[in-house]
XYZ file of C-alpha atoms in Angstrom:
564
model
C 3.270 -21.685 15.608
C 6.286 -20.425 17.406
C 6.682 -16.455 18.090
C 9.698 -16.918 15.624
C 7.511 -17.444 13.140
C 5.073 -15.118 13.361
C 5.265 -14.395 9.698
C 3.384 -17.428 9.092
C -0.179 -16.473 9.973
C 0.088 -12.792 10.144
C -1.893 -9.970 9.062
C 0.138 -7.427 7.641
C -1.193 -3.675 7.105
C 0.216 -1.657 4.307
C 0.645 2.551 5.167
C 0.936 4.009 2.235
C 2.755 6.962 4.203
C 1.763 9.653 1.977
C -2.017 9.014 2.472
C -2.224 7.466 6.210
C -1.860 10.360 8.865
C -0.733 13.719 8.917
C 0.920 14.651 11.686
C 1.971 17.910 11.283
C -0.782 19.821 9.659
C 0.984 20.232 5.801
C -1.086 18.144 3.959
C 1.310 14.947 3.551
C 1.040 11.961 5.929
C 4.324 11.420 7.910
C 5.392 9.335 10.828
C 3.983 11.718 13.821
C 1.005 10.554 11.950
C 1.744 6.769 11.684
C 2.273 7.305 15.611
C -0.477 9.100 16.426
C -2.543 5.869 14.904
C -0.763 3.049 16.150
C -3.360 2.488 18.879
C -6.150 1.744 16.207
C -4.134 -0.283 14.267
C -3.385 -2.323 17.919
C -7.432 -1.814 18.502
C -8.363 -2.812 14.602
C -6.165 -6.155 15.448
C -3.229 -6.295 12.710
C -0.018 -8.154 13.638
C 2.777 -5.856 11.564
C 2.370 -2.495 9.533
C 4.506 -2.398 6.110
C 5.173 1.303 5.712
C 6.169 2.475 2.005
C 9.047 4.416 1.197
C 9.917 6.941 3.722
C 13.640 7.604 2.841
C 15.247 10.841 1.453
C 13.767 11.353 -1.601
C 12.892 14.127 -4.647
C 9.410 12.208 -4.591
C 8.535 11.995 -8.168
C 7.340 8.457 -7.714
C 6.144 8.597 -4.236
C 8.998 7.978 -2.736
C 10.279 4.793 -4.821
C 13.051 6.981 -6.204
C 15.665 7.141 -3.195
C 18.139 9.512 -2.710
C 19.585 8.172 0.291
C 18.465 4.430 1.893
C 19.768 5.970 5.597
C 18.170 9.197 5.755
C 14.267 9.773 6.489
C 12.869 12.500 3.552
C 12.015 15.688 5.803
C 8.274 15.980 4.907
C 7.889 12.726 6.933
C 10.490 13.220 9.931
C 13.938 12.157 10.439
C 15.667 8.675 11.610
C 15.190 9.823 15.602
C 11.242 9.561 14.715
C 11.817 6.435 12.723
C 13.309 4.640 15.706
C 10.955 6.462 18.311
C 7.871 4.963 15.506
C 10.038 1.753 15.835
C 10.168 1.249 19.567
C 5.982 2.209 19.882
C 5.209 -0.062 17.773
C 6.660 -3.176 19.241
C 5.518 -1.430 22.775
C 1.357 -2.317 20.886
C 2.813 -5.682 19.848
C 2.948 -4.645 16.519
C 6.018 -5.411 14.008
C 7.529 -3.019 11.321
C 8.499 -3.825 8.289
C 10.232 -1.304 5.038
C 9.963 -1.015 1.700
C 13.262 -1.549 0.321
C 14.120 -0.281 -3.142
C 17.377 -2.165 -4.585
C 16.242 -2.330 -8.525
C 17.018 1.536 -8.918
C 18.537 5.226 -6.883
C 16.593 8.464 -7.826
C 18.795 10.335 -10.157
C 19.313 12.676 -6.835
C 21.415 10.026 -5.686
C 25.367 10.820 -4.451
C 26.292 7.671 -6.610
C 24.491 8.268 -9.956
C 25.890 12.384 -9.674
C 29.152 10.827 -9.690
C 28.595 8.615 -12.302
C 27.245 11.670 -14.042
C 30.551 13.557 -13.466
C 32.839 10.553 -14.226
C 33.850 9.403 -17.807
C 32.569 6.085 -19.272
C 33.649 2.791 -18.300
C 34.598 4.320 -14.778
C 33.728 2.495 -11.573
C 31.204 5.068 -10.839
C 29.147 4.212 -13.812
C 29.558 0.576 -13.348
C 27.201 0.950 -10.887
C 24.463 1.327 -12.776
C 23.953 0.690 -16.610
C 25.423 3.186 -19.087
C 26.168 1.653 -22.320
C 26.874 3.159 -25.910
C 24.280 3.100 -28.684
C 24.612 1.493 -31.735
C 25.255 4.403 -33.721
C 25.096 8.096 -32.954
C 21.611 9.484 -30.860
C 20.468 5.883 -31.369
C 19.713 4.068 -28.007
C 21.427 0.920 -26.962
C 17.363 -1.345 -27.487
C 13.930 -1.370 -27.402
C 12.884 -1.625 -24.272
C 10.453 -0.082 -22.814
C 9.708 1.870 -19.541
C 6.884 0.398 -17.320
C 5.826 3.930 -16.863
C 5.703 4.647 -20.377
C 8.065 5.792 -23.195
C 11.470 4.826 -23.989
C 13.683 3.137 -20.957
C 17.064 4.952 -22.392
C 17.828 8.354 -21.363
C 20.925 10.431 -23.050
C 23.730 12.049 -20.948
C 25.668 14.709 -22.809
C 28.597 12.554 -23.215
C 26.688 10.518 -25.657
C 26.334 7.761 -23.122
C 22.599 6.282 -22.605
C 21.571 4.990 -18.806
C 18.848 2.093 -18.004
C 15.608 3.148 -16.284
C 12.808 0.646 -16.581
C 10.635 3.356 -14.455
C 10.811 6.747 -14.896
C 14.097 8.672 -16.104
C 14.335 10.166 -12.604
C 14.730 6.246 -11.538
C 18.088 4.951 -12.780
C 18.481 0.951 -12.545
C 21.409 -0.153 -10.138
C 24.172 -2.864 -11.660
C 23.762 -6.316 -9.766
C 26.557 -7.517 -11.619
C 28.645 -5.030 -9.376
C 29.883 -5.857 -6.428
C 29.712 -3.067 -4.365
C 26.180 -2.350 -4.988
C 25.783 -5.911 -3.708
C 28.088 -5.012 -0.772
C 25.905 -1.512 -0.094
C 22.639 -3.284 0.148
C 23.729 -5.851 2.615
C 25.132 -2.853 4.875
C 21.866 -1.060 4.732
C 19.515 -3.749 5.485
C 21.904 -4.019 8.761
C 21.504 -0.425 9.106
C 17.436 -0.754 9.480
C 17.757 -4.003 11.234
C 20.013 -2.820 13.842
C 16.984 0.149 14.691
C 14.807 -2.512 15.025
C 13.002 -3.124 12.030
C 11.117 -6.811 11.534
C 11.633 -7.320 7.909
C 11.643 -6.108 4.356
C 9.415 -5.348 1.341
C 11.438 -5.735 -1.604
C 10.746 -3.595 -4.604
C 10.576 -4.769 -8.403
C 12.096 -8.142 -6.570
C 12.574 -10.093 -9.584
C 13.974 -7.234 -11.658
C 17.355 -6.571 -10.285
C 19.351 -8.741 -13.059
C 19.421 -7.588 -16.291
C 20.595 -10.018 -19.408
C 24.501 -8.661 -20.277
C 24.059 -8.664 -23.392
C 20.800 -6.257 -22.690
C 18.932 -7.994 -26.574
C 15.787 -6.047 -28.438
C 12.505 -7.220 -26.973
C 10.944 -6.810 -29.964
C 8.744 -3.924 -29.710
C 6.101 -2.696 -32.087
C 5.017 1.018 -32.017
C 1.716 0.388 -31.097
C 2.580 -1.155 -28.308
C 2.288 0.831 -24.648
C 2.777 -1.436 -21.901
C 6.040 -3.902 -20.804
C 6.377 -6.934 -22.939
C 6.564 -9.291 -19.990
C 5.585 -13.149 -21.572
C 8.783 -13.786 -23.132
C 10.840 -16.725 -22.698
C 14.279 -15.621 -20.768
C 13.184 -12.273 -20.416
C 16.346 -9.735 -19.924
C 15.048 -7.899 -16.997
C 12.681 -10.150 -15.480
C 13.069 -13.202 -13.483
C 16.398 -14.180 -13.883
C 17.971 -17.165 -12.165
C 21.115 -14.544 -11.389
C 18.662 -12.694 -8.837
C 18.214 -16.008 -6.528
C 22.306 -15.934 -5.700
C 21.284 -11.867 -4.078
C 18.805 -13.488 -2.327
C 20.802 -16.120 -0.540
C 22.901 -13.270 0.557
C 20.210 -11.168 2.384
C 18.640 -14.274 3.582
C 21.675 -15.131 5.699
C 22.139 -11.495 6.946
C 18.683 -11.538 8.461
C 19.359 -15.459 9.830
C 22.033 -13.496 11.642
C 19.626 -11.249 13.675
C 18.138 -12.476 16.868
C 14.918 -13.145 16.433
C 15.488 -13.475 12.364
C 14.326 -10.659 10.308
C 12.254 -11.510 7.410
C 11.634 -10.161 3.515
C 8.714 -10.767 1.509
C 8.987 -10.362 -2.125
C 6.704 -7.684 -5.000
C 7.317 -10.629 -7.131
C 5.136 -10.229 -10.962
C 5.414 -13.617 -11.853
C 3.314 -15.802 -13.418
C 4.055 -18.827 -13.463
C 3.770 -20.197 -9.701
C 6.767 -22.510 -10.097
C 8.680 -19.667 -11.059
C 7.305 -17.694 -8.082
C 7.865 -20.963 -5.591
C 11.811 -20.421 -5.906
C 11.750 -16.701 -4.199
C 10.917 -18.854 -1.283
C 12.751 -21.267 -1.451
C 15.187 -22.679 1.610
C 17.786 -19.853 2.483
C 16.304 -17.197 0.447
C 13.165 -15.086 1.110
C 10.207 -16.294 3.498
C 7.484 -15.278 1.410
C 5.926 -13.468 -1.789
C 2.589 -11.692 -2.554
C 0.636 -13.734 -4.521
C -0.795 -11.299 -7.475
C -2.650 -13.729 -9.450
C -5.447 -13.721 -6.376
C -5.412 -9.667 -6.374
C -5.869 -10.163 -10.413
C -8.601 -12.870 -10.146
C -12.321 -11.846 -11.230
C -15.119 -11.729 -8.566
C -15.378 -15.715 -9.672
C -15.591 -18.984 -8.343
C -13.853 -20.816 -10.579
C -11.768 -17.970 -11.127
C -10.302 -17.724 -7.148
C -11.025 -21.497 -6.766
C -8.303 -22.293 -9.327
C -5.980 -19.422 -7.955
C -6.379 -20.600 -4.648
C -5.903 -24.272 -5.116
C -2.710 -23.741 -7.466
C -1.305 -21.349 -4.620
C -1.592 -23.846 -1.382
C -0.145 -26.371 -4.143
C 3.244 -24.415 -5.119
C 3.576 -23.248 -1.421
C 3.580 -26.268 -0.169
C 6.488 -27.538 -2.347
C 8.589 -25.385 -0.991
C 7.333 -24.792 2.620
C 6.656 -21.025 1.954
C 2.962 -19.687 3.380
C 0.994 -18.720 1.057
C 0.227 -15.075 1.036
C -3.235 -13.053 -0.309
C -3.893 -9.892 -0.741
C -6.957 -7.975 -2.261
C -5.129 -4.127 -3.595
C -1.893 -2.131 -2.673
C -1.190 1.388 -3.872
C -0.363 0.295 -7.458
C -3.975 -0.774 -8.761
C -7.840 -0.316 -8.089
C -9.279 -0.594 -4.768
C -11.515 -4.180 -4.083
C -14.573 -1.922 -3.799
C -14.029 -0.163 -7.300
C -12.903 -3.229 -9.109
C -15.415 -5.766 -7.832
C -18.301 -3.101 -8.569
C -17.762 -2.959 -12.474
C -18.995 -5.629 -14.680
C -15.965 -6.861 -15.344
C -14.151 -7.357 -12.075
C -10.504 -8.659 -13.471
C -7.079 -6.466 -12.617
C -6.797 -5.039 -16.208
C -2.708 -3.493 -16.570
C -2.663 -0.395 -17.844
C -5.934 0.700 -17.490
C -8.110 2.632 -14.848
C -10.625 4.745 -13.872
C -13.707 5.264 -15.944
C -11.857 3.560 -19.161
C -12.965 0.400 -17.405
C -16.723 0.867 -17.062
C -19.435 2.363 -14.523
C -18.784 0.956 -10.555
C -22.211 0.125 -8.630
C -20.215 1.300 -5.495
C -22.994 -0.630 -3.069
C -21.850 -3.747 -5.166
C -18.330 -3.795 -5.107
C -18.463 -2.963 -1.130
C -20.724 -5.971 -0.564
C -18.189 -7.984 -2.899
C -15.404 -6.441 -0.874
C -17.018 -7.781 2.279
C -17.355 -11.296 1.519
C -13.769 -11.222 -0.551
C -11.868 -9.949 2.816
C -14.127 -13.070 4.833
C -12.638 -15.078 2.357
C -9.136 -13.968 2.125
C -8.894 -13.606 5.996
C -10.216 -17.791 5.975
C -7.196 -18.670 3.952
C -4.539 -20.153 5.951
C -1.235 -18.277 5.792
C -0.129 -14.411 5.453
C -2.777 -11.688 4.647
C -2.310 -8.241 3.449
C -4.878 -5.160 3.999
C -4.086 -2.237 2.467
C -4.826 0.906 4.279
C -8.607 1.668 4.124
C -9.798 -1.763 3.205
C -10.851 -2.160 6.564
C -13.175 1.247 5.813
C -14.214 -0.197 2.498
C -13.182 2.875 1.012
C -13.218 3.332 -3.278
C -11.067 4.862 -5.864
C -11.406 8.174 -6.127
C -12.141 8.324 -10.019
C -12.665 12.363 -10.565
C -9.664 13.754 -9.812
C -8.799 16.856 -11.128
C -6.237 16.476 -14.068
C -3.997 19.412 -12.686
C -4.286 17.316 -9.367
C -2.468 13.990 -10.548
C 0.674 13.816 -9.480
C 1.627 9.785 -10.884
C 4.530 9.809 -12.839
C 1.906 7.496 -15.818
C -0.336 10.548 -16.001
C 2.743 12.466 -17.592
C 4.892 10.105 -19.213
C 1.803 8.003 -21.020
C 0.998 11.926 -22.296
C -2.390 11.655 -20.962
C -3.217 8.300 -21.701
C -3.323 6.201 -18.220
C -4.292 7.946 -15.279
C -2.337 5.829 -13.135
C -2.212 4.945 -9.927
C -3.504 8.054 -7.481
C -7.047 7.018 -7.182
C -5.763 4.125 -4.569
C -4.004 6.395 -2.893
C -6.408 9.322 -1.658
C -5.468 10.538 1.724
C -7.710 8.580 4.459
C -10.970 9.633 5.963
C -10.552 9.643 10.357
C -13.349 12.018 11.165
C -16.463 13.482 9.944
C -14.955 16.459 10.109
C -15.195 18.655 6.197
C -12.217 19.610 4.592
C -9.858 16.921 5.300
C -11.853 14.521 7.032
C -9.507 14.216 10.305
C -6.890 13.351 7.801
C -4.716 16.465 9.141
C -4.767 19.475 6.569
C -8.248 21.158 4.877
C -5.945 20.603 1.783
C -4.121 17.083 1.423
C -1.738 16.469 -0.999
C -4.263 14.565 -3.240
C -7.594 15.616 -3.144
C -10.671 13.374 -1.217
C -13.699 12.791 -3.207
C -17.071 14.474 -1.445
C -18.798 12.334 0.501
C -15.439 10.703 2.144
C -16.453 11.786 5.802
C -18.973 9.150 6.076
C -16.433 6.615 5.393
C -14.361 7.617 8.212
C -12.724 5.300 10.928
C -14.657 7.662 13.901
C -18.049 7.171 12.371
C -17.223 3.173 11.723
C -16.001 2.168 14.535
C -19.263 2.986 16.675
C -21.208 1.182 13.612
C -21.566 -2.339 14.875
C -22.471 -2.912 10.503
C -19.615 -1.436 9.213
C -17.048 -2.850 7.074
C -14.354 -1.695 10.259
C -16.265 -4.021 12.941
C -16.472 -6.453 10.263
C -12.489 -6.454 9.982
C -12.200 -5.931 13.454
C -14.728 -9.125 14.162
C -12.753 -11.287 11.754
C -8.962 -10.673 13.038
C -9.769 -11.493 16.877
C -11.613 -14.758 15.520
C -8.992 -15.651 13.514
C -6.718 -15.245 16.539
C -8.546 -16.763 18.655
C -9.681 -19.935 17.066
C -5.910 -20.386 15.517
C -7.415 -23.457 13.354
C -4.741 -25.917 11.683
C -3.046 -24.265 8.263
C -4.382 -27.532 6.165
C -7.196 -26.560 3.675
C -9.923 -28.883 2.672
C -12.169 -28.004 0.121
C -15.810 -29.389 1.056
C -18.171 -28.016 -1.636
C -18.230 -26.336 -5.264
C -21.006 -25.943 -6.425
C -21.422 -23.764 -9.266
C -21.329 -20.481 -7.694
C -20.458 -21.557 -4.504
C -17.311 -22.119 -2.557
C -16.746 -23.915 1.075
C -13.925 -24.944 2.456
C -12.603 -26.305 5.881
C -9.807 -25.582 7.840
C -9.685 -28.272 11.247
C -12.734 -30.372 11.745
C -14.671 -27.749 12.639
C -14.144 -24.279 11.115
C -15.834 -23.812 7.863
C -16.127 -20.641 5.011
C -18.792 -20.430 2.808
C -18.879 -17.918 -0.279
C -21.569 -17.238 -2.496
C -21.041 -15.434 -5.878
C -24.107 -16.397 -7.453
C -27.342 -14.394 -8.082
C -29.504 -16.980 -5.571
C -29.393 -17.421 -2.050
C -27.648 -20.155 -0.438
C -28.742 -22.282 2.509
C -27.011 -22.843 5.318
C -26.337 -25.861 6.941
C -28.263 -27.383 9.955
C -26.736 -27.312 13.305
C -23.785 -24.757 12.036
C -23.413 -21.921 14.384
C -22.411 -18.655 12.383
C -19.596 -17.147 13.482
C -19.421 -14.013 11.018
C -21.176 -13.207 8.370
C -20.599 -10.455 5.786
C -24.255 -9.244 5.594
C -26.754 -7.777 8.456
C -28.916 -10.592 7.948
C -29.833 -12.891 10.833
C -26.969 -15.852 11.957
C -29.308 -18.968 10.341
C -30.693 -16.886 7.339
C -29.720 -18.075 4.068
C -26.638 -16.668 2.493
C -27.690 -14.010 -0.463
C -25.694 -13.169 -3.231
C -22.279 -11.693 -3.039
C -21.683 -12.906 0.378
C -19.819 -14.717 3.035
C -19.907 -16.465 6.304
C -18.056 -18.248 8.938
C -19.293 -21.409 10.389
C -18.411 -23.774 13.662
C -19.776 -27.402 12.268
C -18.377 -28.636 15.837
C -21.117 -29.354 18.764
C -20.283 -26.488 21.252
C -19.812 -27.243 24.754
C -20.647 -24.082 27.435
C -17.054 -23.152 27.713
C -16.186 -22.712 24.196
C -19.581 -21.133 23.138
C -19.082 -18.385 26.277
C -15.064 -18.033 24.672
C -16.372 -17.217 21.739
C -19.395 -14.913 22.290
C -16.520 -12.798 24.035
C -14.936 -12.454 20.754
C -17.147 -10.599 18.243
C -15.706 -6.908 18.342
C -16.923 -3.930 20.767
C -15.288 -0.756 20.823
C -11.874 -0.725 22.867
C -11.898 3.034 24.074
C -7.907 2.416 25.623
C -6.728 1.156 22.227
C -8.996 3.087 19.553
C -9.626 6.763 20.878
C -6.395 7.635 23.261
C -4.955 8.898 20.539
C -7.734 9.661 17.790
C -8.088 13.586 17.366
């Protein structure tokens, strides 16, 4: 695979800003922090971190509600630090990629105060959507906000504007063409600092249906209607055309810059024409993040996936949690270990926390086995859990407030990380963090795991300089399925094996483990809930001496230079 095309075997780590590194003591994370950890995320092995919102924003949906796309908000640093971050990454061979939010501005935003002070049907509001009810305090339809509530919020001159988020969150018009013109002059903005590539936002929400018809609500209902046919904000065949756009902007840049698409979409043909020729190079792939700790479950998900990809020459892509839902270790320790929407926390059942982490173990074997583009999410290398106890007065996710109690939301998954054993804080940066760590959380740190040759870090650690340095063929072959079981090939000789069953599993004869997700002994039989690695190719001396050089020790220059 050429360096150009890096993107197509990469592993990607999300920084959830907020909740990676503080840098300056005040309880947020920011990018002195991000800095300050680059050199473990070089030593941990990761090709490209995918920061989260870091723009100027009123932060009342951490950070997706941006108040100016050019500006750095001040808790985190300013656009000097972004391109000093910028340059020290690429220095660890490491690439950077955005979050870029084009479905909505905050309310903050220059544009939507002028449509605010302009009359309707003025250019100013044609940026976004303001439209008349049908009759007086009546809004224009049903729909709904994903957060919760109604998605039509009253100005005082009687006009209503869209937000399918919160109110604070005002949709942009696609239909415009100067909000299509402003987009392609900020991505040019970031790519000319040196940024690899985009995360695009609510990707397939942009378009809206002009004639904006009822969904068809009943009163019970709390959560998006989403499995409708020609749904009028979802997945519209308008937003491809945007696409194209950006897609030839970033051909532009030498090397190419590259987007990857937060693209809900269920139907995988549907989701095959993001990535399409001359649009975006790839999209997460949710139904594997929604699959049950399963084999027929992920064996279906999986198969379907390298199936649709292949049509249209797109890697697949896998990831295991973000900051919008559970944590693997949470979800895969309840009894029922599906993504449920709208729900979290203890609504869902009791978590057997030892369960889910040796779940989470074998699940990241498996999804770092899969050929194509994988996604950790900050502290998945740590096997770190939801935090399920916070404090009500502590939430600070726009659901908590606008379901009025009902959903939780979202903070759990985003508790500030663990670097030390240090109390109060746990190396994070301040005794207080912006969201509060649940006790216990020192033991989980990166200091204390990276010395443990059994932790869930060495295991990441172990599994990211194999996969580098075997670099087996992308082709997937599936060799065995038996009941509980899953194996699969990739090249003659490199083979996974999963076991989700209750019973141990033998291994085969004459198979030299590689990895294996448990402490037990390289031949042992596989026990339940686990994973391994296998070479099923007779080893000559110089490959067997290449790769007992591989399996992870501690990298002092790369992990500590920097660690507090």
């Amino acid at each position: 695979m050429s360096d150009l095309e890096w993107w197509r075997g990469a592993v990607i780590y999300q920084i959830y800003i907020r909740s990676f590194a503080d840098g300056d003591g005040d309880g947020i994370g920011d990018i002195a922090g991000i800095r300050s950890r680059l050199g473990y995320l070089a030593g941990l092995g990761v090709d490209a971190i995918w920061i989260t919102p870091w723009y100027a924003s009123p932060n009342n949906d951490g950070g997706y509600d941006v108040s100016d796309y050019r500006a750095i908000a001040p808790e985190y640093g300013d656009v000097g630090q972004a391109e000093q971050l910028i340059a020290e990454a690429h220095r660890h061979g490491l690439r950077v990629i955005l979050d870029i939010v084009p479905n909505h501005t905050s309310t903050e935003h220059p544009w939507f105060q002028a449509a605010l002070a302009a009359p309707p049907g003025s250019p100013e509001r044609a940026r976004y959507h303001f439209m008349d009810g049908p009759a007086d305090g009546v809004r224009p339809n049903d729909w709904r906000s994903t957060f919760g509530g109604p998605a039509w919020t009253q100005v005082p001159d009687g006009q209503w504007y869209l937000h399918l988020f919160d109110p604070t969150q005002a949709d942009l018009n696609w239909s415009d063409p100067e909000v299509r013109a402003e987009f392609l002059d900020l991505l040019r903005f970031w790519f000319d600092r040196g940024v690899d590539g985009f995360r695009i936002d609510v990707a397939t929400g942009l378009v809206k249906h002009p004639g904006y018809p009822d969904l068809g609500y009943r009163e019970e209902d709390l959560l998006v209607l989403t499995d409708v046919p020609d749904h009028p904000h979802r997945d519209r065949d308008e937003v491809h055309a945007v696409y194209r756009d950006w897609r030839a902007v970033a051909d532009a840049y030498d090397p190419p810059r590259i987007f990857v698409a937060e693209a809900w979409v269920a139907d995988p043909e549907r989701l095959a024409r993001y990535v399409a020729p001359a649009q975006l190079h790839t999209a997460f792939n949710f139904p594997f993040l929604q699959s049950a700790w399963d084999s027929g479950d992920l064996f279906t998900v999986i198969d379907s996936t390298l199936a649709t990809m292949a049509l249209s020459g797109a890697p697949p892509t896998w990831v295991l949690s973000n900051h919008d839902v559970e944590r693997t270790v949470t979800r895969y320790g309840r009894a029922d270990t599906r993504k449920h929407q709208g729900k979290s926390g203890h609504e869902l059942g009791p978590v057997d926390e030892d369960l889910g982490r040796r779940r989470a173990r074998a699940a990241l074997l498996l999804m770092l086995a899969l050929p194509g583009v994988a996604y950790l999410y900050q502290g998945e290398e740590l096997g770190l859990p939801d935090h399920l106890d916070i404090p009500d007065d502590r939430l600070r996710d726009p659901i908590w407030t606008r379901s009025g109690g009902r959903r939780r939301g979202r903070d759990g998954c985003r508790i500030p990380l663990p670097w030390t054993p240090e109390p109060g804080g746990a190396g994070f940066g301040a005794a207080d963090p912006w969201l509060p760590q649940p006790p216990g959380w020192e033991r989980l740190s990166a200091a204390v795991q990276i010395d443990d040759p059994g932790s869930t870090y060495t295991l990441v650690a172990r599994a990211l300089r194999l996969r580098r340095e075997l670099d087996v063929p992308q082709e997937l072959r599936w060799t065995g399925r038996d009941g509980s079981v899953l194996r699969f090939r990739r090249g003659p000789g490199f083979e996974c094996v999963v076991n989700f069953g209750p019973a141990e599993v033998p291994l085969p004869e004459g198979a030299k483990t590689l990895l294996r997700s448990d402490s037990r002994a390289p031949g042992d039989p596989l026990g339940p809930d686990t994973a391994a690695w296998l070479d099923r190719m007779p080893f000559g001396p110089d490959k067997a001496a290449r790769l007992d050089r591989v399996p992870f020790e501690p990298d002092t220059a790369t992990r500590l230079d920097r660690m507090p």
